[in-house]
Coordinates of N, CA and C and ligand atoms in Angstrom, one line a residue:
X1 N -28.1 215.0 43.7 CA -27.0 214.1 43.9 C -26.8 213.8 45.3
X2 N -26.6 212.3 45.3 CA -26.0 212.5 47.1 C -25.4 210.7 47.1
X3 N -23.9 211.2 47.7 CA -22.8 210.1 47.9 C -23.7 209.6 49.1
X4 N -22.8 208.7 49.1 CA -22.5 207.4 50.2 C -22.2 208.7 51.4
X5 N -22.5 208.2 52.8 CA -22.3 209.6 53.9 C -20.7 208.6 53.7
X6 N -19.6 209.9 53.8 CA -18.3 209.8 53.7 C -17.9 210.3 55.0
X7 N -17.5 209.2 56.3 CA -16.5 209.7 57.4 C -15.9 211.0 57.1
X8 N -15.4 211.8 58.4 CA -14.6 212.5 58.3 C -15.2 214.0 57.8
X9 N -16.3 214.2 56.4 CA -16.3 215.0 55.2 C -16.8 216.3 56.1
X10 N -17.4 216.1 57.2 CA -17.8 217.3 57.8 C -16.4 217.9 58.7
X11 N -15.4 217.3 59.0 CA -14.6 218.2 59.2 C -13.8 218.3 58.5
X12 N -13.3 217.8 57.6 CA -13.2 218.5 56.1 C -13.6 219.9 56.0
X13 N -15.0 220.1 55.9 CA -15.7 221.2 55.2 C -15.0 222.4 56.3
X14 N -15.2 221.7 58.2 CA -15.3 222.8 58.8 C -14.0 223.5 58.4
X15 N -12.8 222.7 58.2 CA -11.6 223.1 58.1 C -10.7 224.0 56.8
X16 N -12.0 223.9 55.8 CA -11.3 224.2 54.6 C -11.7 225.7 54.6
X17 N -10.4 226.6 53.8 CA -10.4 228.1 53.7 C -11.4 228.3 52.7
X18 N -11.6 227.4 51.6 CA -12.4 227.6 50.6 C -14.0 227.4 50.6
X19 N -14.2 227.2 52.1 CA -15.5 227.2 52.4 C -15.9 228.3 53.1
X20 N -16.9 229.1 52.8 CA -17.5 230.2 53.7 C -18.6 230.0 54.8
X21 N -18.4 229.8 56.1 CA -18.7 229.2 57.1 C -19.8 230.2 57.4
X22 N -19.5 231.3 58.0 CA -20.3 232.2 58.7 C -20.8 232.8 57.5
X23 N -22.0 232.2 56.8 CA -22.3 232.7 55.3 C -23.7 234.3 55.5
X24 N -23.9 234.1 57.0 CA -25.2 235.4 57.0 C -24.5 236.5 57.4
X25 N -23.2 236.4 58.0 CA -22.3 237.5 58.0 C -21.2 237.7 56.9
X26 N -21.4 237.1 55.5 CA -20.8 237.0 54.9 C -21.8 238.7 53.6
X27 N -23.4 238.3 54.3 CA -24.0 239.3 53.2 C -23.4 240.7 53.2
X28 N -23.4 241.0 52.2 CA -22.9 242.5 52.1 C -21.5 243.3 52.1
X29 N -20.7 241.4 52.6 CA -19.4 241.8 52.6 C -18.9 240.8 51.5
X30 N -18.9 240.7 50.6 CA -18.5 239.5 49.6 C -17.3 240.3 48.9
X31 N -17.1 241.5 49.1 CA -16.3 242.1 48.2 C -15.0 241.9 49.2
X32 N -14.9 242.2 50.5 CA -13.9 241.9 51.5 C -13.2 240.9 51.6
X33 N -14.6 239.6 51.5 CA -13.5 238.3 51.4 C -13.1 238.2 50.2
X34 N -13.3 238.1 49.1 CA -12.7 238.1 48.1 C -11.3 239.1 47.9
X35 N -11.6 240.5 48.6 CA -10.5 241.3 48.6 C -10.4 242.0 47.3
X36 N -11.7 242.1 47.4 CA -11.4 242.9 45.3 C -12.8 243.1 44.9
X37 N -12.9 243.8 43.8 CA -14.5 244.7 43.4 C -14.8 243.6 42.0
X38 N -13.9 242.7 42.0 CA -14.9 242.1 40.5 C -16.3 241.4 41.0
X39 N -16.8 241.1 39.6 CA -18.2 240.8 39.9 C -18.3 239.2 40.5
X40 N -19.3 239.0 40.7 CA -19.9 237.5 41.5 C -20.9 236.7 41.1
X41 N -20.3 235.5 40.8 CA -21.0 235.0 39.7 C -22.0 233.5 40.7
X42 N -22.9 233.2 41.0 CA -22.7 231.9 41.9 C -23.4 230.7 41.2
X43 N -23.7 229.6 41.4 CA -23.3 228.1 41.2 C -25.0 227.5 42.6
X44 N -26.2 227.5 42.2 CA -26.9 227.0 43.2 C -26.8 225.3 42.7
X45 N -26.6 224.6 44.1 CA -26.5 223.2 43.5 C -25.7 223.0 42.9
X46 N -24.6 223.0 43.0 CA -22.9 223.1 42.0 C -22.6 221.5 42.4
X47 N -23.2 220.2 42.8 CA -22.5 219.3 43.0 C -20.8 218.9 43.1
X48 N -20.2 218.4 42.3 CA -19.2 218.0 42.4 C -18.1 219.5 42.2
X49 N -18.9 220.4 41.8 CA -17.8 222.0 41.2 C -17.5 221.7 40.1
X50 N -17.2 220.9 39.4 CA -16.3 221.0 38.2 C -17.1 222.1 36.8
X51 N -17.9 222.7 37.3 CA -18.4 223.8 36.3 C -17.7 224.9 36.8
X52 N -18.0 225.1 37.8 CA -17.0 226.1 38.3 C -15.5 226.2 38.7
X53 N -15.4 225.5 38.5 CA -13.5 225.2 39.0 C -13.5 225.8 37.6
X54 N -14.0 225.1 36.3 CA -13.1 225.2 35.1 C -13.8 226.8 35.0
X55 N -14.9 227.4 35.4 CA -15.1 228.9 34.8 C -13.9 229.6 35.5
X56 N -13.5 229.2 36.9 CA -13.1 230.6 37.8 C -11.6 230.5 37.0
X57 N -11.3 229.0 36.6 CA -9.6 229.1 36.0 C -10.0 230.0 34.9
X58 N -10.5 229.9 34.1 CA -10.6 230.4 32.9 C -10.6 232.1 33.1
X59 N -11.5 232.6 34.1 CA -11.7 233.6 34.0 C -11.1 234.2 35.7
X60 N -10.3 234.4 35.7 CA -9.8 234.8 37.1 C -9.9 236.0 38.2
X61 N -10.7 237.3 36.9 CA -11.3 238.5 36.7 C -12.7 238.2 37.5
X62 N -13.2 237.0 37.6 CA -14.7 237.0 38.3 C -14.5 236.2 39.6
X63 N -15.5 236.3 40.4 CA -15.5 235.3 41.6 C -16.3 234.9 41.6
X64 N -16.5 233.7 42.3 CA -17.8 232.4 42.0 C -17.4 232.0 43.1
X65 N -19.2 231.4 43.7 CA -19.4 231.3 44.7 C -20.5 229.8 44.8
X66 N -20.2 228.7 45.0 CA -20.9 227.1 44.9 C -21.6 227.1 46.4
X67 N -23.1 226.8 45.9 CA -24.2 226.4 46.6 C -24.3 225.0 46.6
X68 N -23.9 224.0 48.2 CA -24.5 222.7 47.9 C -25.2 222.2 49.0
X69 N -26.0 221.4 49.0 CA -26.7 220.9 50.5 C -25.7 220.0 51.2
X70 N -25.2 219.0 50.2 CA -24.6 217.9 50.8 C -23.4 217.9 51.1
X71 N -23.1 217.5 52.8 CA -21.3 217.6 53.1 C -20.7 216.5 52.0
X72 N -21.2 215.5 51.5 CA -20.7 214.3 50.8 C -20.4 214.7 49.7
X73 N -21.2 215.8 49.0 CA -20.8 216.6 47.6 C -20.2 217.0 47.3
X74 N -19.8 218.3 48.6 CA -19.2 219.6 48.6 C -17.9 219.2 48.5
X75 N -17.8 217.8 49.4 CA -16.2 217.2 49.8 C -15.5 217.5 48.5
X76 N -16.2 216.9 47.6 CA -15.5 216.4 46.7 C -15.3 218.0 45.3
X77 N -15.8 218.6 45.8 CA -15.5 220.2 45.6 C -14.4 220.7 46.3
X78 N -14.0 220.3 47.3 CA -13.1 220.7 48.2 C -11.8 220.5 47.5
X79 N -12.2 219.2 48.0 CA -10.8 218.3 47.5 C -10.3 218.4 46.2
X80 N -11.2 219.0 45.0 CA -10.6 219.3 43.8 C -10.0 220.9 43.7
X81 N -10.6 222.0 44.7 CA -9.9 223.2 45.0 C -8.8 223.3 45.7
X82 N -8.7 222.0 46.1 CA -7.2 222.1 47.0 C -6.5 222.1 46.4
X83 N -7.0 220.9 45.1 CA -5.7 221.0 44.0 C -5.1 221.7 43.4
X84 N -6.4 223.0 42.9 CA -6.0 223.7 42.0 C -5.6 225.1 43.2
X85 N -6.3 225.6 43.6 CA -6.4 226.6 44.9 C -6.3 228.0 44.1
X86 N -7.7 228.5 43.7 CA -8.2 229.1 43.2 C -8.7 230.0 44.0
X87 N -8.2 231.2 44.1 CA -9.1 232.6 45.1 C -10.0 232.9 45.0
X88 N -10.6 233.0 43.8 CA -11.8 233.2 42.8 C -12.9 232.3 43.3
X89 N -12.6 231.2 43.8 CA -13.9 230.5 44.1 C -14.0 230.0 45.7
X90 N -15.2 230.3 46.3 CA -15.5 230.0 47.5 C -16.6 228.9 47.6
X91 N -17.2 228.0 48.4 CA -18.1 227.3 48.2 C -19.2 227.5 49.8
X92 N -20.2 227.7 49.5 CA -20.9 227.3 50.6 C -21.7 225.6 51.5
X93 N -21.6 225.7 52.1 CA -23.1 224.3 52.5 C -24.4 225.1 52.6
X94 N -25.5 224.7 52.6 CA -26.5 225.4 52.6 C -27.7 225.0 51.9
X95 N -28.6 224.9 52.1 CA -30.2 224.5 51.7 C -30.3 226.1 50.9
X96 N -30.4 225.9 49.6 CA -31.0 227.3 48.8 C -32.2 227.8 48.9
X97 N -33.2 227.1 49.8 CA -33.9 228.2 50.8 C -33.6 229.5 51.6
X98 N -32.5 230.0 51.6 CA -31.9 230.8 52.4 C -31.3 232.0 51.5
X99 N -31.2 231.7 50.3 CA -29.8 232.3 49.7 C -30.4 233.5 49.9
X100 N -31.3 234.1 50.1 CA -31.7 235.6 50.7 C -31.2 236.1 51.9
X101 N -30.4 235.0 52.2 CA -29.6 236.2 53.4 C -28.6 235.8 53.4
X102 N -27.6 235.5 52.2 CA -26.5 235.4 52.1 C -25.8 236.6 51.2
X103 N -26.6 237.3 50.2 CA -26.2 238.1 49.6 C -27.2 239.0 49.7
X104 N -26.5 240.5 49.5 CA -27.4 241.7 49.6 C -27.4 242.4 48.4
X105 N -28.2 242.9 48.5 CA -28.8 243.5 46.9 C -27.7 244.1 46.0
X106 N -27.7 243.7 44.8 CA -26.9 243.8 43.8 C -25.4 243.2 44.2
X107 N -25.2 242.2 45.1 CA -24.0 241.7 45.4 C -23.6 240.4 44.0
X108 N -24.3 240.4 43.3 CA -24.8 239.0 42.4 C -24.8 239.3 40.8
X109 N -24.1 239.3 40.2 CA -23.9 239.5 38.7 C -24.8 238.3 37.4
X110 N -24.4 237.0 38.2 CA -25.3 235.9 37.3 C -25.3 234.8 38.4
X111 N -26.5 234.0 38.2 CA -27.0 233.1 39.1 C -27.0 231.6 37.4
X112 N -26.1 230.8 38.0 CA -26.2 229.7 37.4 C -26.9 228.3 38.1
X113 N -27.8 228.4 37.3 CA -28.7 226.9 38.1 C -28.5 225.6 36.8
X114 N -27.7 224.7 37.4 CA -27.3 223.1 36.0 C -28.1 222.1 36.8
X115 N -28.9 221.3 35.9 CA -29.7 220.7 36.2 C -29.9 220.0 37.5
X116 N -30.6 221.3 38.0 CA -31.8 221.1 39.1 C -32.2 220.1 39.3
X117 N -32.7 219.8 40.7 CA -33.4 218.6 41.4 C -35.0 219.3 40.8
X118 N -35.4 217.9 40.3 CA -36.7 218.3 39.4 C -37.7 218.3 40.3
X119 N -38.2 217.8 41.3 CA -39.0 217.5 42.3 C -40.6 217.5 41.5
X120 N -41.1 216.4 40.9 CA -41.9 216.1 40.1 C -43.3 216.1 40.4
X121 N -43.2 216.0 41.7 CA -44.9 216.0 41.9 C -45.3 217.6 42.6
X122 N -46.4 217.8 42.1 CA -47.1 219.1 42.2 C -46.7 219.8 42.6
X123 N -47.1 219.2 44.1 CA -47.1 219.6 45.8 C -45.6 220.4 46.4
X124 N -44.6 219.7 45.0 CA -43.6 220.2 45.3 C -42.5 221.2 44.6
X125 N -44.0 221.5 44.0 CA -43.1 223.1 42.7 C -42.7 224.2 43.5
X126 N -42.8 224.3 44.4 CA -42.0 225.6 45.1 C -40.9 225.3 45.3
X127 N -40.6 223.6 45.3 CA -39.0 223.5 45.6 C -37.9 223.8 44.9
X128 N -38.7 223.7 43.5 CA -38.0 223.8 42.5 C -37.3 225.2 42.5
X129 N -35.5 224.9 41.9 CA -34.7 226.6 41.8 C -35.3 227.3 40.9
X130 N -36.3 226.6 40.0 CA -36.7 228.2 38.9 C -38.4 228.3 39.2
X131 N -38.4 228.3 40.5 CA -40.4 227.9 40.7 C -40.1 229.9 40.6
X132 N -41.1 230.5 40.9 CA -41.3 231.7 41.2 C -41.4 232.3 42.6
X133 N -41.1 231.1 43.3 CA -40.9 231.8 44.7 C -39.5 232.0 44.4
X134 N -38.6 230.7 44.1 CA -36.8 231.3 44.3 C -36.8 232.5 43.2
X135 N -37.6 232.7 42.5 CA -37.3 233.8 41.2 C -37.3 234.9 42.4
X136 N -38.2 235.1 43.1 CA -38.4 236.5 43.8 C -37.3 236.4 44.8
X137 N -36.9 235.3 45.5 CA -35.7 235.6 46.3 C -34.7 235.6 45.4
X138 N -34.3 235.4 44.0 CA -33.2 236.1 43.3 C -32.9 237.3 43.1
X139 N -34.5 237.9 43.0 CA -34.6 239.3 42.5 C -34.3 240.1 43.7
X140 N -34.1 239.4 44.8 CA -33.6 240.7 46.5 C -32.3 240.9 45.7
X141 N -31.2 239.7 45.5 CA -30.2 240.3 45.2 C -29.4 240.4 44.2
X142 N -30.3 239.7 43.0 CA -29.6 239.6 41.8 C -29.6 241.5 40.9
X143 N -28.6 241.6 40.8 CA -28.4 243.2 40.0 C -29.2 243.5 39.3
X144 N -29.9 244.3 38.7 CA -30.5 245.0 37.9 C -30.6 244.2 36.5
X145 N -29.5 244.2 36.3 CA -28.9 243.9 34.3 C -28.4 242.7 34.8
X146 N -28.5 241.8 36.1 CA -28.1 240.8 36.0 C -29.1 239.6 35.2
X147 N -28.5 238.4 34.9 CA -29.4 237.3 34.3 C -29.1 235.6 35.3
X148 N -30.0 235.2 34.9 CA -29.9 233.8 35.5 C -29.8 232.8 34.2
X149 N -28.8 231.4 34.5 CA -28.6 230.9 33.5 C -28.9 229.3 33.8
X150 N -29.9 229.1 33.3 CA -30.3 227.6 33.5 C -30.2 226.7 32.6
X151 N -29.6 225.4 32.8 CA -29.8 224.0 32.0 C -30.2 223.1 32.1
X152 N -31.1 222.4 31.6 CA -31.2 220.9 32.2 C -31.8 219.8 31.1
X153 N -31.7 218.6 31.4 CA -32.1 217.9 30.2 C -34.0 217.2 30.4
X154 N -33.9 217.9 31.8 CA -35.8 217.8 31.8 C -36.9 218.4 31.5
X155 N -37.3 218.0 30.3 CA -38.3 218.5 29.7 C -39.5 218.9 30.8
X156 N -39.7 218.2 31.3 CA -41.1 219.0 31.9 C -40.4 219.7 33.1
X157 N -39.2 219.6 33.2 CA -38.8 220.9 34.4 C -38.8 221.8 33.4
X158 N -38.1 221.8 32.0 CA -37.8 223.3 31.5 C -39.0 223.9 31.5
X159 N -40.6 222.9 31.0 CA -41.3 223.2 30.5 C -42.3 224.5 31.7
X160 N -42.1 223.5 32.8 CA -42.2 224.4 33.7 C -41.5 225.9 34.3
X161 N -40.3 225.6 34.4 CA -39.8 226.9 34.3 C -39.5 228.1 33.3
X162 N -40.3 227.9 32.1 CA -40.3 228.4 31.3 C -41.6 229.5 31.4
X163 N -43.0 228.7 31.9 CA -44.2 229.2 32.9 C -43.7 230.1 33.6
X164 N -42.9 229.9 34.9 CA -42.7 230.7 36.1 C -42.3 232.0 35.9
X165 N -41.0 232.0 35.0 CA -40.4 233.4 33.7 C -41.6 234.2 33.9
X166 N -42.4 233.7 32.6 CA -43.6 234.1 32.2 C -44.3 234.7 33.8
X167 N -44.8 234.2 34.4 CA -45.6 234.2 35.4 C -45.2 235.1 36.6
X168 N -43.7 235.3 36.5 CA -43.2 235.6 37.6 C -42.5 237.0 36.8
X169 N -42.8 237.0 35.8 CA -42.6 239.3 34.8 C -41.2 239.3 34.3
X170 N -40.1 237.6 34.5 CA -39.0 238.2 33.8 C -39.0 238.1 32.3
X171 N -38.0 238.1 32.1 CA -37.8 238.7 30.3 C -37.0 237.1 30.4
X172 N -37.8 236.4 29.1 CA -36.5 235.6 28.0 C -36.5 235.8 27.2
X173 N -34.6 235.7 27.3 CA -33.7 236.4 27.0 C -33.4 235.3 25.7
X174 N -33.0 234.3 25.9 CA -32.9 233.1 25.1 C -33.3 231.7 25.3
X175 N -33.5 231.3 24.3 CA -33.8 229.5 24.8 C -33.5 228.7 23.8
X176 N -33.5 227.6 24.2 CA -33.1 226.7 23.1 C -33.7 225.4 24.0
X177 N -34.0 224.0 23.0 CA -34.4 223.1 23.5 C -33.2 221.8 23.3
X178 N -32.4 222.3 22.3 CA -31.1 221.6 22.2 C -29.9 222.3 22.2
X179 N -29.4 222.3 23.0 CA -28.3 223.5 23.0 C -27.1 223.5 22.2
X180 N -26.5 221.7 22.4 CA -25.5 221.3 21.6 C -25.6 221.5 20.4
X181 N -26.9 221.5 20.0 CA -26.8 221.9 18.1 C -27.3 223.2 17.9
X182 N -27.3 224.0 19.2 CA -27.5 225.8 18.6 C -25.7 226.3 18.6
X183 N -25.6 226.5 17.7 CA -24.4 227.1 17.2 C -24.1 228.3 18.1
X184 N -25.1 228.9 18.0 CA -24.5 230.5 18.3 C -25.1 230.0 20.1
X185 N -25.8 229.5 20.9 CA -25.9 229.4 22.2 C -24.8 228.7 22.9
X186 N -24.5 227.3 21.8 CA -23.3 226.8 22.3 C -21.9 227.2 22.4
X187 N -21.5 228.1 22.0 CA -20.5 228.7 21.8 C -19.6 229.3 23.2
X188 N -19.0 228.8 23.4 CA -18.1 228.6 25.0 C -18.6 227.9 26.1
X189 N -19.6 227.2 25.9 CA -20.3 226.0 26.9 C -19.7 225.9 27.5
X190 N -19.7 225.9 28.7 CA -19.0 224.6 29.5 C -19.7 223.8 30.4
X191 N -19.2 222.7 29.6 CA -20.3 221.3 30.4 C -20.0 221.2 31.6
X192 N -21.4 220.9 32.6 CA -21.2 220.4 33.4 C -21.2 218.9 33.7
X193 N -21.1 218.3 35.1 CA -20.7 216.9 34.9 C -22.2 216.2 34.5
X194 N -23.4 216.8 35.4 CA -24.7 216.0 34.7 C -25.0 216.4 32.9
X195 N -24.7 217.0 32.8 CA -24.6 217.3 31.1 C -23.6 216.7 30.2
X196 N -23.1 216.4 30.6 CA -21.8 215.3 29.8 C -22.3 213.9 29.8
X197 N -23.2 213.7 31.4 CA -23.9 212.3 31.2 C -24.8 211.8 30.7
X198 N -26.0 213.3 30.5 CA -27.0 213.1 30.2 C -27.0 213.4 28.4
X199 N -26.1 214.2 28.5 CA -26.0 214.2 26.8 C -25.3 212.6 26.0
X200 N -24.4 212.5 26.8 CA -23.4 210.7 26.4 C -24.7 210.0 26.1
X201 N -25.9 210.2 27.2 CA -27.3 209.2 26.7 C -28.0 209.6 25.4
X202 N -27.5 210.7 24.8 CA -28.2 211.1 24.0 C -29.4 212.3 24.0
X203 N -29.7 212.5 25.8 CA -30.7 213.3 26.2 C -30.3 214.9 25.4
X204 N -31.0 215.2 24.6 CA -30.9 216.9 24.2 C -31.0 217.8 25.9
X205 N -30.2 218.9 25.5 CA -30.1 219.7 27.0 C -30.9 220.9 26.6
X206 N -31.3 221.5 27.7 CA -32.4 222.6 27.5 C -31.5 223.8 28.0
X207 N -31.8 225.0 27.5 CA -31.2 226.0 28.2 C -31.9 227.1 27.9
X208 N -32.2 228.0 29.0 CA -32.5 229.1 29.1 C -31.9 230.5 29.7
X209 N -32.0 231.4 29.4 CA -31.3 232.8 30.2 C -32.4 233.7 30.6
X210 N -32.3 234.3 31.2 CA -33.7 235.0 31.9 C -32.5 236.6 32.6
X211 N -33.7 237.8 32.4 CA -33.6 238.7 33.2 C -34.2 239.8 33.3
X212 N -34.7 240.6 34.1 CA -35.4 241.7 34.5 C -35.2 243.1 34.2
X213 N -35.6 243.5 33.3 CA -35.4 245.0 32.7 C -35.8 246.4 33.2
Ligands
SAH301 N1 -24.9 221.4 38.9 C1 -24.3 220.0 38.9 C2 -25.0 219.1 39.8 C3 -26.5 218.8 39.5 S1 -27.3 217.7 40.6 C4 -24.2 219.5 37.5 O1 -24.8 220.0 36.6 O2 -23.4 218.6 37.3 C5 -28.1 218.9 41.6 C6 -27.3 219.3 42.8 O3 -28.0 220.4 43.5 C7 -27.1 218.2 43.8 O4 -25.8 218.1 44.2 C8 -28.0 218.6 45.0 O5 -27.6 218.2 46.2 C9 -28.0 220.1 44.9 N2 -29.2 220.8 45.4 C10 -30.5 220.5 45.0 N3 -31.4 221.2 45.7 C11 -30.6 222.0 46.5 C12 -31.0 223.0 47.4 N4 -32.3 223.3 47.6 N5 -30.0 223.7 48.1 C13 -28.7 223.4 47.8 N6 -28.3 222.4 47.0 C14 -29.3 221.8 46.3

């Protein structure tokens, strides 16, 4: 996803409490800023937030933490936390190349990835969030008994990331190729905004859970 470049949106970001700025000095202390021992749930590529705005209201016991590249994106994450102004959720800027030194081992309970930048040609499967290289930078700090929760309505992404699992020694946990008509997977969904759009087309959504035993 990426807006129109929006005046202004970078000092926006610098200025907002709900953005974690200093995010390599933020590893190992996530319990601090938050101010509390519940678990940490995060959001890689969280575009606009609205998957997470509606988890963290719902569940106020957890804290969530949004991964985005774009200041033009994140804005508009901002600007919907201001509204609500939720403790529970922080957001970063950041290229998900890094997220290994944002969090330290076992700081990470579930890693939510909603449909991924597919990056289609070959050359550029490592870019991908479920290639097996980001699998192994999950595994620095994702928990033990933690899982990762992916969706997307791209068949030859899922199809691929379904390989990497395999390829890369985790465990699936579950899958489905249509989510909205698995009964028992669908069950407390919460759509995100490219899944609302891509489903409205009629696209079936793919979902998988993965984790390491
Ligand atoms: N998860 C949201 C948005 C999906 S679009 C939803 O389901 O509605 C994918 C988003 O991931 C875009 O906003 C894009 O800018 C972001 N993104 C893609 N690759 C990224 C990366 N390597 N690091 C950080 N953000 C990334």
């Amino acid at each position: 996803m990426r807006l129109r470049n929006i005046p202004g949106s970078r000092d926006v970001i610098a200025e907002s409490e709900y953005v974690v700025h200093d995010f390599k000095a933020a590893k190992g202390n996530w319990r601090e800023l938050f101010g509390n021992d519940n678990p940490i749930r995060i959001e890689i590529g969280m575009g606009k937030g609205r998957f997470l705005c509606d988890l963290a209201t719902l569940n106020p016991d957890i804290n969530y933490v949004g991964i985005e590249k774009y200041s033009s994106v994140l804005l508009r994450a901002i600007q919907k936390e201001e509204e609500v102004r939720l403790p529970n959720l922080k957001f970063i800027r950041m290229e998900a190349e890094e997220i290994a030194e944002v969090f330290a081992n076992d700081e990470v309970d579930r890693i939510y990835l909603n449909f991924s930048d597919p990056w289609p040609k070959d050359r550029h499967a490592k870019r991908r969030l479920t290639s097996r290289q980001f699998l192994s930078r999950y595994d620095r700090f994702l928990k033990k008994d933690g899982v990762i929760e992916f969706k997307t309505d791209n068949r030859d992404l899922f199809d691929f990331s379904l390989e990497e699992v395999k390829e890369a020694g985790w465990d699936l946990d579950e899958m489905t190729y249509d989510l909205h008509h698995d009964e028992r997977l669908n069950a407390g969904n919460i759509m995100t905004e490219y899944e609302e759009r891509f489903s409205q087309k009629g696209n079936p959504i793919c979902k998988y859970i993965i984790s390491r035993k």
